[in-house]
C-alpha atoms as a PDB file:
ATOM      1  CA  MET A   1      79.865   4.694 -72.482  1.00  0.00           C
ATOM      2  CA  SER A   2      77.279   2.427 -74.074  1.00  0.00           C
ATOM      3  CA  TRP A   3      74.387   3.479 -76.202  1.00  0.00           C
ATOM      4  CA  PRO A   4      71.707   2.950 -75.320  1.00  0.00           C
ATOM      5  CA  GLU A   5      72.744   3.513 -71.734  1.00  0.00           C
ATOM      6  CA  MET A   6      72.294   0.473 -69.500  1.00  0.00           C
ATOM      7  CA  VAL A   7      68.994   0.496 -67.617  1.00  0.00           C
ATOM      8  CA  THR A   8      70.912  -0.100 -64.397  1.00  0.00           C
ATOM      9  CA  ALA A   9      73.001   3.016 -65.109  1.00  0.00           C
ATOM     10  CA  ARG A  10      69.840   5.069 -65.607  1.00  0.00           C
ATOM     11  CA  ALA A  11      68.802   4.137 -62.074  1.00  0.00           C
ATOM     12  CA  LEU A  12      71.546   6.452 -60.809  1.00  0.00           C
ATOM     13  CA  SER A  13      69.769   9.459 -62.287  1.00  0.00           C
ATOM     14  CA  VAL A  14      66.165   8.351 -61.709  1.00  0.00           C
ATOM     15  CA  LEU A  15      66.000   6.804 -58.247  1.00  0.00           C
ATOM     16  CA  PRO A  16      66.026   9.075 -55.196  1.00  0.00           C
ATOM     17  CA  GLN A  17      69.447   9.041 -53.510  1.00  0.00           C
ATOM     18  CA  ASP A  18      68.182   7.649 -50.197  1.00  0.00           C
ATOM     19  CA  LEU A  19      66.677   4.637 -51.987  1.00  0.00           C
ATOM     20  CA  GLN A  20      69.879   4.101 -53.961  1.00  0.00           C
ATOM     21  CA  ASP A  21      71.787   4.079 -50.676  1.00  0.00           C
ATOM     22  CA  ARG A  22      69.335   1.724 -48.938  1.00  0.00           C
ATOM     23  CA  TYR A  23      68.659  -0.813 -51.684  1.00  0.00           C
ATOM     24  CA  GLY A  24      71.512  -0.631 -54.158  1.00  0.00           C
ATOM     25  CA  GLU A  25      75.225  -0.784 -54.575  1.00  0.00           C
ATOM     26  CA  ILE A  26      77.186   1.187 -57.134  1.00  0.00           C
ATOM     27  CA  VAL A  27      79.246  -1.081 -59.370  1.00  0.00           C
ATOM     28  CA  LEU A  28      82.019   0.229 -61.587  1.00  0.00           C
ATOM     29  CA  THR A  29      82.632  -1.351 -64.984  1.00  0.00           C
ATOM     30  CA  VAL A  30      85.767  -0.870 -67.027  1.00  0.00           C
ATOM     31  CA  HIS A  31      83.952   0.136 -70.218  1.00  0.00           C
ATOM     32  CA  ASP A  32      80.540   1.462 -69.193  1.00  0.00           C
ATOM     33  CA  GLY A  33      81.187   3.352 -65.989  1.00  0.00           C
ATOM     34  CA  GLU A  34      78.958   3.085 -62.940  1.00  0.00           C
ATOM     35  CA  TYR A  35      75.603   1.396 -62.547  1.00  0.00           C
ATOM     36  CA  LEU A  36      73.304   0.624 -59.628  1.00  0.00           C
ATOM     37  CA  GLU A  37      72.933  -3.022 -58.718  1.00  0.00           C
ATOM     38  CA  VAL A  38      69.796  -3.798 -56.714  1.00  0.00           C
ATOM     39  CA  PRO A  39      69.740  -7.357 -55.359  1.00  0.00           C
ATOM     40  CA  LEU A  40      66.553  -9.247 -56.175  1.00  0.00           C
ATOM     41  CA  ASP A  41      65.846  -9.863 -52.499  1.00  0.00           C
ATOM     42  CA  GLY A  42      65.313  -6.094 -52.034  1.00  0.00           C
ATOM     43  CA  GLU A  43      63.217  -5.554 -55.155  1.00  0.00           C
ATOM     44  CA  ALA A  44      59.770  -5.886 -53.543  1.00  0.00           C
ATOM     45  CA  GLU A  45      60.612  -3.426 -50.761  1.00  0.00           C
ATOM     46  CA  LEU A  46      62.074  -0.914 -53.229  1.00  0.00           C
ATOM     47  CA  VAL A  47      58.994  -1.136 -55.445  1.00  0.00           C
ATOM     48  CA  ALA A  48      56.717  -0.647 -52.417  1.00  0.00           C
ATOM     49  CA  GLU A  49      58.640   2.477 -51.328  1.00  0.00           C
ATOM     50  CA  LEU A  50      58.550   3.920 -54.846  1.00  0.00           C
ATOM     51  CA  ARG A  51      54.778   3.404 -55.020  1.00  0.00           C
ATOM     52  CA  GLU A  52      54.357   5.053 -51.611  1.00  0.00           C
ATOM     53  CA  ARG A  53      56.156   8.095 -53.039  1.00  0.00           C
ATOM     54  CA  GLY A  54      53.840   8.289 -56.025  1.00  0.00           C
ATOM     55  CA  PHE A  55      55.971   6.515 -58.637  1.00  0.00           C
ATOM     56  CA  GLU A  56      54.092   4.283 -61.054  1.00  0.00           C
ATOM     57  CA  VAL A  57      56.105   1.066 -61.094  1.00  0.00           C
ATOM     58  CA  THR A  58      55.553  -1.888 -63.408  1.00  0.00           C
ATOM     59  CA  ARG A  59      57.843  -4.611 -64.684  1.00  0.00           C
ATOM     60  CA  ASP A  60      58.294  -5.061 -68.417  1.00  0.00           C
ATOM     61  CA  ASP A  61      61.193  -7.421 -69.142  1.00  0.00           C
ATOM     62  CA  GLU A  62      60.754  -7.089 -72.900  1.00  0.00           C
ATOM     63  CA  LEU A  63      61.118  -3.301 -72.696  1.00  0.00           C
ATOM     64  CA  ILE A  64      64.080  -3.589 -70.332  1.00  0.00           C
ATOM     65  CA  ASN A  65      65.837  -5.937 -72.744  1.00  0.00           C
ATOM     66  CA  LEU A  66      65.139  -3.578 -75.631  1.00  0.00           C
ATOM     67  CA  LEU A  67      66.487  -0.592 -73.696  1.00  0.00           C
ATOM     68  CA  ASP A  68      69.560  -2.628 -72.754  1.00  0.00           C
ATOM     69  CA  GLY A  69      70.161  -3.280 -76.453  1.00  0.00           C
ATOM     70  CA  LEU A  70      69.274  -6.983 -76.527  1.00  0.00           C
ATOM     71  CA  GLY A  71      66.529  -6.361 -79.074  1.00  0.00           C
ATOM     72  CA  LEU A  72      68.771  -4.390 -81.405  1.00  0.00           C
ATOM     73  CA  GLY A  73      70.619  -7.406 -82.796  1.00  0.00           C
ATOM     74  CA  SER A  74      74.283  -7.784 -83.506  1.00  0.00           C
ATOM     75  CA  VAL A  75      76.192  -4.936 -85.123  1.00  0.00           C
ATOM     76  CA  THR A  76      78.601  -7.481 -86.648  1.00  0.00           C
ATOM     77  CA  ALA A  77      75.984  -9.635 -88.353  1.00  0.00           C
END
């Protein structure tokens, strides 16, 4: 398991199950376990449904990259 956990793996514990089933596909990795892949062509509809349910949804690519570990630098450097 990776640390920090992949953002796409967190979707499995945050998104309601019916939305996971409708918009995503569970992908299994050899090293990091399962994550939810949501195709970009379904992103707008998923965001709209989340907002209808009262979720506050914004996109912050810099934060996503930081949470995915891209901003942490190399551990071998």
